[in-house]
Amino acid sequence: NAGVTQTPKFQVLKTGQSMTLQCAQDMNHNSMYWYRQDPGMGLRLIYYSASEGTTDKGEVPNGYNVSRLNKREFSLRLESAAPSQTSVYFCASSEPGTEKLFFGSGTQLSVL
Amino acid sequence: GQSLEQPSEVTAVEGAIVQINCTYQTSGFYGLSWYQQHDGGAPTFLSYNALDGLEETGRFSSFLSRSDSYGYLLLQELQMKDSASYFCAVRSGSARQLTFGSGTQLTVLP
């Protein structure tokens, strides 16, 4: 039982490059989330998916797109990376009606 | 929108008790959660308060006063492994999104 798995763990991009962060959970959760965490700041919600087939914008969605591929997988795509997107990205999942989010180990992304 | 205020740093010695406060401003408040994050690690859930009062889980307790828009996390019998960042978070609004505070860095000294 791996919980929430994110790949890759580290990535360096050049400005303008694109990439997709992958996330999968094996807990049969309906809800999945993407957060970013910058130094000295809390986690800020980028996008979330309340259930398979639905996605909604969070606090900081600009520059990102998401895909809820199936119940297990929720990917985050940067179409044209910018230095302002240098951050640590966390994927999380939860069951609706519960307050406990399970987080993946994070992806440290640097955009040069 | 939502806003949460918590101290940026707290220092205490091993064996002591420490309280980390969190005040919030939000609409449609549902509850207050606490998460722990060690350096380089993922946040992990500690507790949740939907109603006023104290919730105890081992050495950790969490308190909520909805009328004061205030809560705190109480850590007793501090251990070195408790050195971490602690985040309060509120679920609020029509979309019931979880919004995190900026975090409190707790340092436990020997």
GROMACS .gro file of C-alpha atoms in nm:
model
  222
    1ASN     CA    1   0.000   0.000   0.000
    2ALA     CA    2   0.203   0.296  -0.130
    3GLY     CA    3  -0.046   0.575  -0.055
    4VAL     CA    4   0.014   0.874  -0.285
    5THR     CA    5   0.298   0.843  -0.534
    6GLN     CA    6   0.442   1.139  -0.724
    7THR     CA    7   0.693   1.140  -1.005
    8PRO     CA    8   0.945   1.278  -1.065
    9LYS     CA    9   1.099   1.378  -0.731
   10PHE     CA   10   1.325   1.639  -0.887
   11GLN     CA   11   1.312   1.826  -1.218
   12VAL     CA   12   1.500   2.113  -1.375
   13LEU     CA   13   1.343   2.292  -1.670
   14LYS     CA   14   1.438   2.580  -1.890
   15THR     CA   15   1.195   2.868  -1.933
   16GLY     CA   16   0.938   2.777  -2.194
   17GLN     CA   17   0.972   2.401  -2.163
   18SER     CA   18   0.673   2.186  -2.079
   19MET     CA   19   0.635   1.893  -1.847
   20THR     CA   20   0.378   1.682  -1.666
   21LEU     CA   21   0.389   1.587  -1.300
   22GLN     CA   22   0.231   1.252  -1.233
   23CYS     CA   23   0.035   1.150  -0.926
   24ALA     CA   24  -0.135   0.825  -0.838
   25GLN     CA   25  -0.309   0.703  -0.524
   26ASP     CA   26  -0.404   0.350  -0.427
   27MET     CA   27  -0.647   0.431  -0.145
   28ASN     CA   28  -0.955   0.450  -0.368
   29HIS     CA   29  -1.006   0.815  -0.276
   30ASN     CA   30  -1.245   1.028  -0.476
   31SER     CA   31  -1.081   1.366  -0.417
   32MET     CA   32  -0.734   1.464  -0.536
   33TYR     CA   33  -0.541   1.790  -0.515
   34TRP     CA   34  -0.232   1.968  -0.641
   35TYR     CA   35  -0.060   2.217  -0.410
   36ARG     CA   36   0.255   2.422  -0.444
   37GLN     CA   37   0.475   2.524  -0.153
   38ASP     CA   38   0.714   2.815  -0.164
   39PRO     CA   39   0.969   2.905   0.108
   40GLY     CA   40   0.808   3.066   0.410
   41MET     CA   41   0.462   3.006   0.276
   42GLY     CA   42   0.197   2.751   0.332
   43LEU     CA   43   0.061   2.522   0.068
   44ARG     CA   44  -0.142   2.692  -0.200
   45LEU     CA   45  -0.404   2.499  -0.394
   46ILE     CA   46  -0.352   2.492  -0.769
   47TYR     CA   47  -0.630   2.258  -0.883
   48TYR     CA   48  -0.843   1.991  -0.729
   49SER     CA   49  -1.068   1.712  -0.846
   50ALA     CA   50  -1.363   1.619  -0.628
   51SER     CA   51  -1.426   1.302  -0.824
   52GLU     CA   52  -1.328   1.126  -1.144
   53GLY     CA   53  -1.418   1.341  -1.443
   54THR     CA   54  -1.429   1.673  -1.259
   55THR     CA   55  -1.162   1.936  -1.199
   56ASP     CA   56  -1.179   2.282  -1.046
   57LYS     CA   57  -0.944   2.575  -1.009
   58GLY     CA   58  -0.788   2.652  -0.676
   59GLU     CA   59  -0.613   2.963  -0.552
   60VAL     CA   60  -0.326   2.975  -0.806
   61PRO     CA   61  -0.428   2.797  -1.130
   62ASN     CA   62  -0.266   3.027  -1.386
   63GLY     CA   63   0.001   2.855  -1.595
   64TYR     CA   64  -0.118   2.503  -1.508
   65ASN     CA   65  -0.355   2.244  -1.647
   66VAL     CA   66  -0.470   1.918  -1.492
   67SER     CA   67  -0.614   1.588  -1.603
   68ARG     CA   68  -0.803   1.341  -1.387
   69LEU     CA   69  -0.718   1.041  -1.598
   70ASN     CA   70  -0.912   0.795  -1.382
   71LYS     CA   71  -0.992   0.754  -1.015
   72ARG     CA   72  -0.629   0.677  -0.929
   73GLU     CA   73  -0.440   0.935  -1.134
   74PHE     CA   74  -0.431   1.314  -1.137
   75SER     CA   75  -0.163   1.486  -1.344
   76LEU     CA   76  -0.043   1.847  -1.345
   77ARG     CA   77   0.093   2.001  -1.664
   78LEU     CA   78   0.305   2.309  -1.715
   79GLU     CA   79   0.270   2.406  -2.080
   80SER     CA   80   0.536   2.678  -2.082
   81ALA     CA   81   0.737   2.684  -1.762
   82ALA     CA   82   0.832   3.016  -1.603
   83PRO     CA   83   1.083   3.089  -1.323
   84SER     CA   84   0.788   3.188  -1.100
   85GLN     CA   85   0.681   2.824  -1.112
   86THR     CA   86   0.995   2.714  -0.928
   87SER     CA   87   0.847   2.545  -0.623
   88VAL     CA   88   0.781   2.220  -0.446
   89TYR     CA   89   0.466   2.053  -0.573
   90PHE     CA   90   0.257   1.820  -0.362
   91CYS     CA   91  -0.022   1.594  -0.472
   92ALA     CA   92  -0.277   1.483  -0.214
   93SER     CA   93  -0.592   1.277  -0.191
   94SER     CA   94  -0.881   1.238   0.050
   95GLU     CA   95  -1.225   1.096   0.089
   96PRO     CA   96  -1.512   1.347   0.068
   97GLY     CA   97  -1.649   1.431   0.410
   98THR     CA   98  -1.320   1.366   0.582
   99GLU     CA   99  -1.061   1.625   0.670
  100LYS     CA  100  -0.755   1.407   0.642
  101LEU     CA  101  -0.548   1.469   0.333
  102PHE     CA  102  -0.279   1.221   0.238
  103PHE     CA  103   0.018   1.383   0.067
  104GLY     CA  104   0.274   1.249  -0.174
  105SER     CA  105   0.644   1.305  -0.111
  106GLY     CA  106   0.661   1.608  -0.341
  107THR     CA  107   0.833   1.719  -0.659
  108GLN     CA  108   1.103   1.982  -0.638
  109LEU     CA  109   1.087   2.181  -0.961
  110SER     CA  110   1.337   2.443  -1.071
  111VAL     CA  111   1.275   2.659  -1.377
  112LEU     CA  112   1.584   2.838  -1.502
  113GLY     CA  113  -1.126   3.505   0.077
  114GLN     CA  114  -0.957   3.332   0.364
  115SER     CA  115  -0.662   3.435   0.576
  116LEU     CA  116  -0.483   3.256   0.858
  117GLU     CA  117  -0.228   3.394   1.102
  118GLN     CA  118   0.016   3.183   1.298
  119PRO     CA  119   0.359   3.263   1.446
  120SER     CA  120   0.648   3.200   1.211
  121GLU     CA  121   0.879   3.046   1.472
  122VAL     CA  122   0.855   2.891   1.817
  123THR     CA  123   1.141   2.748   2.024
  124ALA     CA  124   1.108   2.525   2.331
  125VAL     CA  125   1.315   2.273   2.523
  126GLU     CA  126   1.273   1.900   2.535
  127GLY     CA  127   1.006   1.793   2.782
  128ALA     CA  128   0.830   2.128   2.781
  129ILE     CA  129   0.482   2.222   2.660
  130VAL     CA  130   0.431   2.453   2.364
  131GLN     CA  131   0.120   2.613   2.218
  132ILE     CA  132   0.095   2.721   1.854
  133ASN     CA  133  -0.186   2.965   1.789
  134CYS     CA  134  -0.386   3.017   1.475
  135THR     CA  135  -0.638   3.290   1.402
  136TYR     CA  136  -0.844   3.287   1.087
  137GLN     CA  137  -1.077   3.502   0.883
  138THR     CA  138  -1.302   3.321   0.648
  139SER     CA  139  -1.658   3.279   0.532
  140GLY     CA  140  -1.856   2.960   0.554
  141PHE     CA  141  -1.621   2.804   0.808
  142TYR     CA  142  -1.637   2.426   0.845
  143GLY     CA  143  -1.341   2.339   1.062
  144LEU     CA  144  -0.974   2.382   1.155
  145SER     CA  145  -0.707   2.122   1.079
  146TRP     CA  146  -0.343   2.087   1.180
  147TYR     CA  147  -0.063   1.932   0.976
  148GLN     CA  148   0.298   1.856   1.061
  149GLN     CA  149   0.579   1.875   0.808
  150HIS     CA  150   0.939   1.776   0.872
  151ASP     CA  151   1.211   1.935   0.660
  152GLY     CA  152   1.207   1.784   0.313
  153GLY     CA  153   0.902   1.576   0.393
  154ALA     CA  154   0.535   1.570   0.312
  155PRO     CA  155   0.269   1.726   0.535
  156THR     CA  156   0.095   1.475   0.758
  157PHE     CA  157  -0.243   1.519   0.922
  158LEU     CA  158  -0.252   1.571   1.298
  159SER     CA  159  -0.602   1.677   1.399
  160TYR     CA  160  -0.930   1.839   1.306
  161ASN     CA  161  -1.177   2.048   1.506
  162ALA     CA  162  -1.522   2.126   1.377
  163LEU     CA  163  -1.677   2.214   1.712
  164ASP     CA  164  -1.561   2.428   2.001
  165GLY     CA  165  -1.342   2.259   2.253
  166LEU     CA  166  -1.036   2.048   2.297
  167GLU     CA  167  -0.947   1.732   2.104
  168GLU     CA  168  -0.670   1.518   2.246
  169THR     CA  169  -0.456   1.268   2.059
  170GLY     CA  170  -0.170   1.141   2.269
  171ARG     CA  171   0.080   1.418   2.336
  172PHE     CA  172  -0.095   1.652   2.093
  173SER     CA  173  -0.417   1.843   2.157
  174SER     CA  174  -0.603   2.089   1.941
  175PHE     CA  175  -0.849   2.354   2.049
  176LEU     CA  176  -1.107   2.559   1.862
  177SER     CA  177  -1.316   2.862   1.950
  178ARG     CA  178  -1.548   2.939   1.659
  179SER     CA  179  -1.674   3.260   1.821
  180ASP     CA  180  -1.317   3.393   1.845
  181SER     CA  181  -1.204   3.251   1.507
  182TYR     CA  182  -0.913   3.104   1.695
  183GLY     CA  183  -0.752   2.772   1.756
  184TYR     CA  184  -0.430   2.627   1.886
  185LEU     CA  185  -0.220   2.316   1.879
  186LEU     CA  186  -0.075   2.206   2.211
  187LEU     CA  187   0.227   1.979   2.217
  188GLN     CA  188   0.319   1.823   2.550
  189GLU     CA  189   0.630   1.640   2.663
  190LEU     CA  190   0.820   1.778   2.368
  191GLN     CA  191   1.067   1.549   2.196
  192MET     CA  192   1.345   1.631   1.952
  193LYS     CA  193   1.148   1.460   1.677
  194ASP     CA  194   0.873   1.721   1.719
  195SER     CA  195   1.099   1.978   1.553
  196ALA     CA  196   0.905   2.050   1.235
  197SER     CA  197   0.674   2.300   1.072
  198TYR     CA  198   0.313   2.303   1.184
  199PHE     CA  199   0.036   2.436   0.961
  200CYS     CA  200  -0.318   2.524   1.049
  201ALA     CA  201  -0.572   2.494   0.770
  202VAL     CA  202  -0.936   2.588   0.730
  203ARG     CA  203  -1.195   2.439   0.505
  204SER     CA  204  -1.439   2.706   0.403
  205GLY     CA  205  -1.630   2.866   0.126
  206SER     CA  206  -1.876   2.726  -0.119
  207ALA     CA  207  -1.612   2.502  -0.275
  208ARG     CA  208  -1.495   2.383   0.065
  209GLN     CA  209  -1.132   2.419  -0.036
  210LEU     CA  210  -0.863   2.366   0.226
  211THR     CA  211  -0.654   2.679   0.280
  212PHE     CA  212  -0.326   2.658   0.474
  213GLY     CA  213  -0.153   2.907   0.696
  214SER     CA  214   0.212   2.998   0.638
  215GLY     CA  215   0.332   2.757   0.902
  216THR     CA  216   0.512   2.772   1.237
  217GLN     CA  217   0.865   2.638   1.255
  218LEU     CA  218   0.905   2.462   1.591
  219THR     CA  219   1.256   2.404   1.717
  220VAL     CA  220   1.300   2.173   2.015
  221LEU     CA  221   1.626   2.224   2.199
  222PRO     CA  222   1.794   1.959   2.417
   0.00000   0.00000   0.00000
